[in-house]
Amino acid sequence: MKILVYVSWPVKAWSIPDAKVAELRERFPEIEFLHARTLDEARAVIGDVDAAFTPYLDSPAIAAAERLRWVHSSAAAVQGLLPLADLAARGIAVSNSRGIQAVAIAEHVMGGLLVLSRKYKEILTAQQEHRWIQNNLTNDWPWLLHGRRMSIVGLGTIGMEIAKRAHAFGMTVRGVRRRADGARPDFVERVFGTHQIDEAICAAEILVLSAPGVAATHGMIGSAQLAMLERGAILVNVARAQIVDGPAMLSALESGQLGGAVLDVFEREPLDAADPLWSMPNVVITPHSSGFRANHWDDVIEMFSENLVRFQTGKSLVNAVDPAAGY
């Protein structure tokens, strides 16, 4: 069996280390792993592989992959494997690594909220300047997460971990997911379907976006939805920038309809140095790093290895992707 390994991105954190490719070769000596570092290299060998470990293949590469039977994405997103319908039509199974980053992203969300609620930006700036600002903090009081109403759009693996932590902080949590009729976890007050999004976010004080970036979620949150939130609400986006109408978000921040935002994703990355979001004191900007953590690749390799054994033995794959839904 031959397997293509093509996990190469401009972002260093998401590019597979050579040591992990060596680990796969050691674990599965009976398999030939072909490690491509560029798309051209991947295209050159893909015609001779049975499976691919990659988050990205374009149409020419897929068309050339005559023996391909399975693709596993190193990421949760599979939008780089297009078109999914073509893979499905050829009977090529697709699985992904969803869940790997869930805890890291959930902790990132809570950290961003605490930066805003406990005024850490002001406090840390004062620390660098050796200033004691105890009395200043009564001009714009810190506030509590406890008792707040949070709505999570995208109650999947990431959203569930966020909900657990929000509930532990004493927040009331509502969630939106594609299948609303599934079991409701104890830490979520109510689960809504995607067609009920307006009801789900109405009067929310914190809106968290952790939904997949697919066509169905593009532009899901616009000016009308932002107006439904409690005035002064906080928007947290650890999903995809395209889910939110950017100009509407900026307008809501400027008007006070949004009291702040925690943003990890942007229409263009890196975020332009002249973008007004940088200068807003009530906005926490992180460089698309919410999923970063030590040992990330250890867990990705474990998940891929488990699925490889399943693929070899004809068992159902973990995290099989629904090509119709796009995730």
Tab-separated table of C-alpha atoms in Angstrom:
chain	number	residue	atom	x	y	z
A	1	MET	CA	0.000	0.000	0.000
A	2	LYS	CA	1.163	3.521	-0.797
A	3	ILE	CA	0.011	6.631	1.053
A	4	LEU	CA	0.617	10.243	0.076
A	5	VAL	CA	1.497	12.573	2.947
A	6	TYR	CA	1.019	16.182	1.868
A	7	VAL	CA	0.520	18.508	4.827
A	8	SER	CA	2.319	21.712	3.963
A	9	TRP	CA	1.052	25.215	4.790
A	10	PRO	CA	2.498	28.726	5.074
A	11	VAL	CA	1.534	28.442	8.755
A	12	LYS	CA	4.320	26.462	10.380
A	13	ALA	CA	2.070	25.014	13.079
A	14	TRP	CA	-0.079	23.167	10.535
A	15	SER	CA	2.779	21.677	8.482
A	16	ILE	CA	3.626	18.123	9.456
A	17	PRO	CA	7.113	17.815	11.001
A	18	ASP	CA	9.507	15.440	9.264
A	19	ALA	CA	9.824	13.531	12.536
A	20	LYS	CA	6.116	12.661	12.393
A	21	VAL	CA	6.427	11.270	8.878
A	22	ALA	CA	9.341	9.165	10.143
A	23	GLU	CA	7.143	7.998	13.020
A	24	LEU	CA	4.466	6.820	10.607
A	25	ARG	CA	7.043	4.892	8.598
A	26	GLU	CA	8.263	3.239	11.780
A	27	ARG	CA	4.738	2.368	12.942
A	28	PHE	CA	3.661	0.968	9.579
A	29	PRO	CA	6.777	-0.514	7.926
A	30	GLU	CA	4.637	-2.441	5.441
A	31	ILE	CA	3.316	0.830	3.961
A	32	GLU	CA	5.210	3.156	1.633
A	33	PHE	CA	4.648	6.772	2.691
A	34	LEU	CA	5.348	9.303	-0.060
A	35	HIS	CA	6.055	12.670	1.567
A	36	ALA	CA	5.299	15.622	-0.729
A	37	ARG	CA	6.163	19.168	0.338
A	38	THR	CA	4.552	20.969	-2.591
A	39	LEU	CA	1.388	20.505	-4.633
A	40	ASP	CA	3.493	19.720	-7.706
A	41	GLU	CA	5.221	16.944	-5.785
A	42	ALA	CA	1.858	15.624	-4.638
A	43	ARG	CA	0.484	15.649	-8.173
A	44	ALA	CA	3.553	13.769	-9.423
A	45	VAL	CA	2.961	10.751	-7.180
A	46	ILE	CA	-0.763	10.725	-6.459
A	47	GLY	CA	-1.594	8.511	-9.405
A	48	ASP	CA	0.102	5.626	-7.628
A	49	VAL	CA	-1.326	5.918	-4.090
A	50	ASP	CA	-4.156	4.130	-2.309
A	51	ALA	CA	-4.760	6.822	0.316
A	52	ALA	CA	-3.773	10.382	1.123
A	53	PHE	CA	-3.081	12.138	4.409
A	54	THR	CA	-3.678	15.750	3.433
A	55	PRO	CA	-5.997	18.725	3.998
A	56	TYR	CA	-5.676	19.891	0.398
A	57	LEU	CA	-6.063	18.357	-3.063
A	58	ASP	CA	-7.162	20.252	-6.137
A	59	SER	CA	-9.246	18.895	-9.002
A	60	PRO	CA	-6.278	17.981	-11.250
A	61	ALA	CA	-4.673	16.021	-8.415
A	62	ILE	CA	-7.896	14.195	-7.635
A	63	ALA	CA	-8.488	13.424	-11.299
A	64	ALA	CA	-5.017	11.867	-11.519
A	65	ALA	CA	-5.541	9.737	-8.398
A	66	GLU	CA	-6.828	6.638	-10.140
A	67	ARG	CA	-6.180	4.277	-7.206
A	68	LEU	CA	-7.220	6.652	-4.413
A	69	ARG	CA	-9.766	5.152	-1.989
A	70	TRP	CA	-9.453	7.255	1.157
A	71	VAL	CA	-8.382	10.775	2.180
A	72	HIS	CA	-7.786	11.840	5.776
A	73	SER	CA	-7.487	15.569	6.500
A	74	SER	CA	-4.975	16.623	9.138
A	75	ALA	CA	-7.401	19.444	9.965
A	76	ALA	CA	-11.060	19.568	10.938
A	77	ALA	CA	-11.849	21.588	7.814
A	78	VAL	CA	-12.133	19.740	4.519
A	79	GLN	CA	-12.835	22.718	2.273
A	80	GLY	CA	-9.417	22.166	0.698
A	81	LEU	CA	-10.582	18.799	-0.629
A	82	LEU	CA	-12.750	20.026	-3.459
A	83	PRO	CA	-15.050	19.095	-4.804
A	84	LEU	CA	-16.150	16.622	-2.112
A	85	ALA	CA	-18.976	15.509	-4.396
A	86	ASP	CA	-16.415	14.253	-6.913
A	87	LEU	CA	-14.709	12.184	-4.238
A	88	ALA	CA	-18.023	10.757	-3.089
A	89	ALA	CA	-19.060	9.913	-6.651
A	90	ARG	CA	-15.915	7.842	-7.021
A	91	GLY	CA	-16.456	6.076	-3.709
A	92	ILE	CA	-13.465	7.754	-2.073
A	93	ALA	CA	-13.975	7.957	1.691
A	94	VAL	CA	-13.046	11.174	3.506
A	95	SER	CA	-12.332	11.590	7.212
A	96	ASN	CA	-10.988	14.501	9.212
A	97	SER	CA	-9.286	15.398	12.486
A	98	ARG	CA	-12.148	17.213	14.165
A	99	GLY	CA	-11.964	17.306	17.931
A	100	ILE	CA	-8.181	17.531	18.052
A	101	GLN	CA	-8.235	21.290	18.633
A	102	ALA	CA	-11.500	21.504	20.577
A	103	VAL	CA	-10.118	21.913	24.088
A	104	ALA	CA	-7.454	24.397	23.023
A	105	ILE	CA	-10.005	26.538	21.210
A	106	ALA	CA	-12.469	26.354	24.097
A	107	GLU	CA	-9.814	27.540	26.543
A	108	HIS	CA	-8.874	30.296	24.085
A	109	VAL	CA	-12.500	31.487	24.007
A	110	MET	CA	-12.719	31.668	27.788
A	111	GLY	CA	-9.343	33.412	27.948
A	112	GLY	CA	-10.461	36.056	25.462
A	113	LEU	CA	-13.655	36.682	27.409
A	114	LEU	CA	-11.672	37.060	30.631
A	115	VAL	CA	-9.346	39.572	28.952
A	116	LEU	CA	-12.394	41.749	28.282
A	117	SER	CA	-14.344	41.104	31.473
A	118	ARG	CA	-11.429	41.439	33.921
A	119	LYS	CA	-9.825	44.368	32.026
A	120	TYR	CA	-6.547	42.529	31.546
A	121	LYS	CA	-5.504	44.670	28.564
A	122	GLU	CA	-5.523	47.773	30.760
A	123	ILE	CA	-3.947	45.981	33.713
A	124	LEU	CA	-1.100	44.457	31.696
A	125	THR	CA	-0.398	47.774	29.956
A	126	ALA	CA	-0.187	49.420	33.377
A	127	GLN	CA	2.139	46.661	34.569
A	128	GLN	CA	4.533	47.344	31.697
A	129	GLU	CA	4.456	51.039	32.604
A	130	HIS	CA	4.824	50.346	36.366
A	131	ARG	CA	1.508	52.053	37.133
A	132	TRP	CA	-0.902	51.072	39.942
A	133	ILE	CA	-4.401	51.541	38.453
A	134	GLN	CA	-6.628	50.226	41.212
A	135	ASN	CA	-8.833	53.324	41.317
A	136	ASN	CA	-8.932	53.620	37.518
A	137	LEU	CA	-10.745	50.296	37.281
A	138	THR	CA	-13.807	51.789	38.953
A	139	ASN	CA	-14.268	54.151	35.990
A	140	ASP	CA	-15.109	51.155	33.785
A	141	TRP	CA	-15.785	48.307	36.183
A	142	PRO	CA	-14.720	44.731	35.483
A	143	TRP	CA	-17.743	42.512	34.941
A	144	LEU	CA	-18.682	38.912	35.580
A	145	LEU	CA	-19.094	36.048	33.159
A	146	HIS	CA	-21.268	34.443	35.821
A	147	GLY	CA	-24.950	34.855	35.013
A	148	ARG	CA	-24.401	35.842	31.371
A	149	ARG	CA	-26.389	34.384	28.483
A	150	MET	CA	-24.211	32.726	25.848
A	151	SER	CA	-25.361	31.446	22.469
A	152	ILE	CA	-23.027	29.136	20.549
A	153	VAL	CA	-23.543	28.823	16.806
A	154	GLY	CA	-21.914	25.513	15.953
A	155	LEU	CA	-22.473	23.081	18.812
A	156	GLY	CA	-20.068	20.476	17.480
A	157	THR	CA	-16.880	19.187	19.079
A	158	ILE	CA	-15.525	22.707	19.639
A	159	GLY	CA	-18.852	24.228	20.646
A	160	MET	CA	-19.489	21.493	23.187
A	161	GLU	CA	-16.155	22.119	24.917
A	162	ILE	CA	-16.905	25.860	25.002
A	163	ALA	CA	-20.357	25.148	26.450
A	164	LYS	CA	-18.898	22.992	29.235
A	165	ARG	CA	-16.586	25.764	30.346
A	166	ALA	CA	-19.188	28.506	30.036
A	167	HIS	CA	-21.582	26.468	32.170
A	168	ALA	CA	-18.849	25.951	34.760
A	169	PHE	CA	-18.495	29.742	34.936
A	170	GLY	CA	-22.192	29.991	35.777
A	171	MET	CA	-23.411	31.045	32.358
A	172	THR	CA	-26.673	30.032	30.677
A	173	VAL	CA	-25.831	28.386	27.371
A	174	ARG	CA	-27.880	27.881	24.224
A	175	GLY	CA	-26.564	26.105	21.161
A	176	VAL	CA	-27.241	25.871	17.423
A	177	ARG	CA	-26.435	22.774	15.413
A	178	ARG	CA	-27.561	21.088	12.223
A	179	ARG	CA	-29.222	18.198	14.056
A	180	ALA	CA	-31.226	19.795	16.851
A	181	ASP	CA	-33.105	16.615	17.743
A	182	GLY	CA	-30.086	14.839	19.246
A	183	ALA	CA	-29.539	14.418	22.969
A	184	ARG	CA	-29.199	17.707	24.841
A	185	PRO	CA	-26.238	17.834	27.224
A	186	ASP	CA	-26.956	18.917	30.795
A	187	PHE	CA	-24.728	21.968	30.449
A	188	VAL	CA	-26.787	23.409	27.575
A	189	GLU	CA	-30.182	24.944	28.367
A	190	ARG	CA	-31.614	24.467	24.868
A	191	VAL	CA	-30.499	23.288	21.440
A	192	PHE	CA	-31.815	24.935	18.252
A	193	GLY	CA	-31.651	23.939	14.608
A	194	THR	CA	-29.902	26.148	12.092
A	195	HIS	CA	-33.267	27.403	10.839
A	196	GLN	CA	-33.923	28.746	14.367
A	197	ILE	CA	-30.780	30.831	14.623
A	198	ASP	CA	-32.604	34.120	15.211
A	199	GLU	CA	-34.470	32.659	18.165
A	200	ALA	CA	-31.288	31.086	19.504
A	201	ILE	CA	-29.270	34.304	19.577
A	202	CYS	CA	-32.026	36.749	20.569
A	203	ALA	CA	-30.946	38.739	23.670
A	204	ALA	CA	-27.680	36.813	23.968
A	205	GLU	CA	-24.978	38.661	25.877
A	206	ILE	CA	-22.178	36.596	24.368
A	207	LEU	CA	-22.341	35.126	20.857
A	208	VAL	CA	-19.735	32.494	20.013
A	209	LEU	CA	-19.204	31.305	16.454
A	210	SER	CA	-17.685	27.836	16.094
A	211	ALA	CA	-19.592	26.628	13.040
A	212	PRO	CA	-17.866	25.154	9.975
A	213	GLY	CA	-17.027	27.508	7.147
A	214	VAL	CA	-19.290	26.094	4.458
A	215	ALA	CA	-21.671	27.677	1.960
A	216	ALA	CA	-24.615	27.303	4.346
A	217	THR	CA	-22.913	29.416	7.032
A	218	HIS	CA	-21.508	32.131	4.773
A	219	GLY	CA	-22.909	35.498	5.891
A	220	MET	CA	-25.048	33.822	8.563
A	221	ILE	CA	-24.493	36.695	11.010
A	222	GLY	CA	-25.374	40.075	9.523
A	223	SER	CA	-26.626	43.398	10.799
A	224	ALA	CA	-30.087	41.969	11.537
A	225	GLN	CA	-28.661	39.222	13.742
A	226	LEU	CA	-26.263	41.561	15.532
A	227	ALA	CA	-29.207	43.854	16.315
A	228	MET	CA	-30.981	40.926	18.019
A	229	LEU	CA	-28.228	40.590	20.617
A	230	GLU	CA	-28.380	42.368	23.964
A	231	ARG	CA	-26.889	45.826	23.526
A	232	GLY	CA	-23.248	45.681	24.544
A	233	ALA	CA	-22.950	41.958	23.751
A	234	ILE	CA	-19.596	40.316	23.046
A	235	LEU	CA	-18.945	38.532	19.739
A	236	VAL	CA	-16.413	35.689	19.685
A	237	ASN	CA	-15.353	34.217	16.343
A	238	VAL	CA	-13.094	31.155	16.310
A	239	ALA	CA	-14.724	29.717	13.180
A	240	ARG	CA	-14.381	31.544	9.853
A	241	ALA	CA	-14.521	35.283	9.177
A	242	GLN	CA	-16.953	34.750	6.297
A	243	ILE	CA	-19.688	33.701	8.722
A	244	VAL	CA	-19.990	37.347	9.823
A	245	ASP	CA	-20.727	40.409	7.715
A	246	GLY	CA	-17.495	42.323	8.403
A	247	PRO	CA	-18.761	45.890	7.825
A	248	ALA	CA	-21.848	45.135	9.943
A	249	MET	CA	-19.631	43.888	12.768
A	250	LEU	CA	-17.435	46.981	12.601
A	251	SER	CA	-20.493	49.233	12.621
A	252	ALA	CA	-21.931	47.397	15.630
A	253	LEU	CA	-18.645	47.799	17.511
A	254	GLU	CA	-18.534	51.514	16.735
A	255	SER	CA	-22.158	52.075	17.767
A	256	GLY	CA	-21.911	50.088	21.004
A	257	GLN	CA	-24.414	47.450	19.901
A	258	LEU	CA	-21.433	45.158	20.311
A	259	GLY	CA	-19.577	45.894	23.516
A	260	GLY	CA	-16.524	43.990	22.356
A	261	ALA	CA	-15.188	41.130	20.304
A	262	VAL	CA	-12.698	38.290	20.510
A	263	LEU	CA	-11.536	37.615	16.959
A	264	ASP	CA	-9.208	34.829	15.827
A	265	VAL	CA	-10.159	34.774	12.127
A	266	PHE	CA	-10.242	37.459	9.456
A	267	GLU	CA	-11.243	37.897	5.810
A	268	ARG	CA	-7.614	38.454	4.906
A	269	GLU	CA	-4.769	37.069	6.949
A	270	PRO	CA	-2.508	38.498	8.181
A	271	LEU	CA	-4.869	41.274	9.212
A	272	ASP	CA	-3.861	44.520	7.500
A	273	ALA	CA	-1.886	46.777	9.837
A	274	ALA	CA	-4.206	49.664	8.930
A	275	ASP	CA	-7.389	47.786	9.850
A	276	PRO	CA	-9.396	49.759	12.450
A	277	LEU	CA	-9.951	46.622	14.526
A	278	TRP	CA	-6.362	46.835	15.787
A	279	SER	CA	-7.030	50.137	17.565
A	280	MET	CA	-10.304	49.239	19.255
A	281	PRO	CA	-9.760	48.862	23.006
A	282	ASN	CA	-12.714	46.482	23.316
A	283	VAL	CA	-11.412	44.033	20.699
A	284	VAL	CA	-9.069	41.119	21.384
A	285	ILE	CA	-7.203	40.090	18.233
A	286	THR	CA	-5.328	36.805	17.997
A	287	PRO	CA	-3.458	35.604	14.871
A	288	HIS	CA	-5.621	32.599	13.964
A	289	SER	CA	-3.912	30.733	16.781
A	290	SER	CA	-6.806	29.512	18.943
A	291	GLY	CA	-6.023	25.888	18.078
A	292	PHE	CA	-2.288	26.118	18.804
A	293	ARG	CA	-0.964	23.870	21.549
A	294	ALA	CA	1.979	21.672	22.369
A	295	ASN	CA	1.582	17.997	21.350
A	296	HIS	CA	-0.876	18.864	18.583
A	297	TRP	CA	0.849	16.588	16.091
A	298	ASP	CA	1.038	13.703	18.547
A	299	ASP	CA	-2.744	13.602	18.652
A	300	VAL	CA	-3.164	14.109	14.896
A	301	ILE	CA	-0.864	11.165	14.204
A	302	GLU	CA	-2.747	9.013	16.725
A	303	MET	CA	-6.066	9.754	15.035
A	304	PHE	CA	-4.690	9.133	11.546
A	305	SER	CA	-3.048	5.898	12.707
A	306	GLU	CA	-6.298	4.633	14.190
A	307	ASN	CA	-8.123	5.365	10.953
A	308	LEU	CA	-5.356	3.764	8.917
A	309	VAL	CA	-5.792	0.525	10.848
A	310	ARG	CA	-9.551	0.786	10.335
A	311	PHE	CA	-9.062	1.404	6.626
A	312	GLN	CA	-6.791	-1.624	6.335
A	313	THR	CA	-9.271	-3.865	8.134
A	314	GLY	CA	-12.436	-2.574	6.477
A	315	LYS	CA	-13.895	-0.976	9.617
A	316	SER	CA	-15.856	2.294	9.796
A	317	LEU	CA	-13.650	5.377	9.902
A	318	VAL	CA	-13.564	7.760	12.847
A	319	ASN	CA	-14.788	11.248	11.886
A	320	ALA	CA	-16.167	10.248	8.496
A	321	VAL	CA	-17.132	13.378	6.540
A	322	ASP	CA	-20.629	13.902	5.146
A	323	PRO	CA	-19.967	15.174	1.591
A	324	ALA	CA	-23.425	16.735	1.353
A	325	ALA	CA	-22.933	18.819	4.506
A	326	GLY	CA	-19.292	19.586	3.820
A	327	TYR	CA	-18.035	18.437	7.233
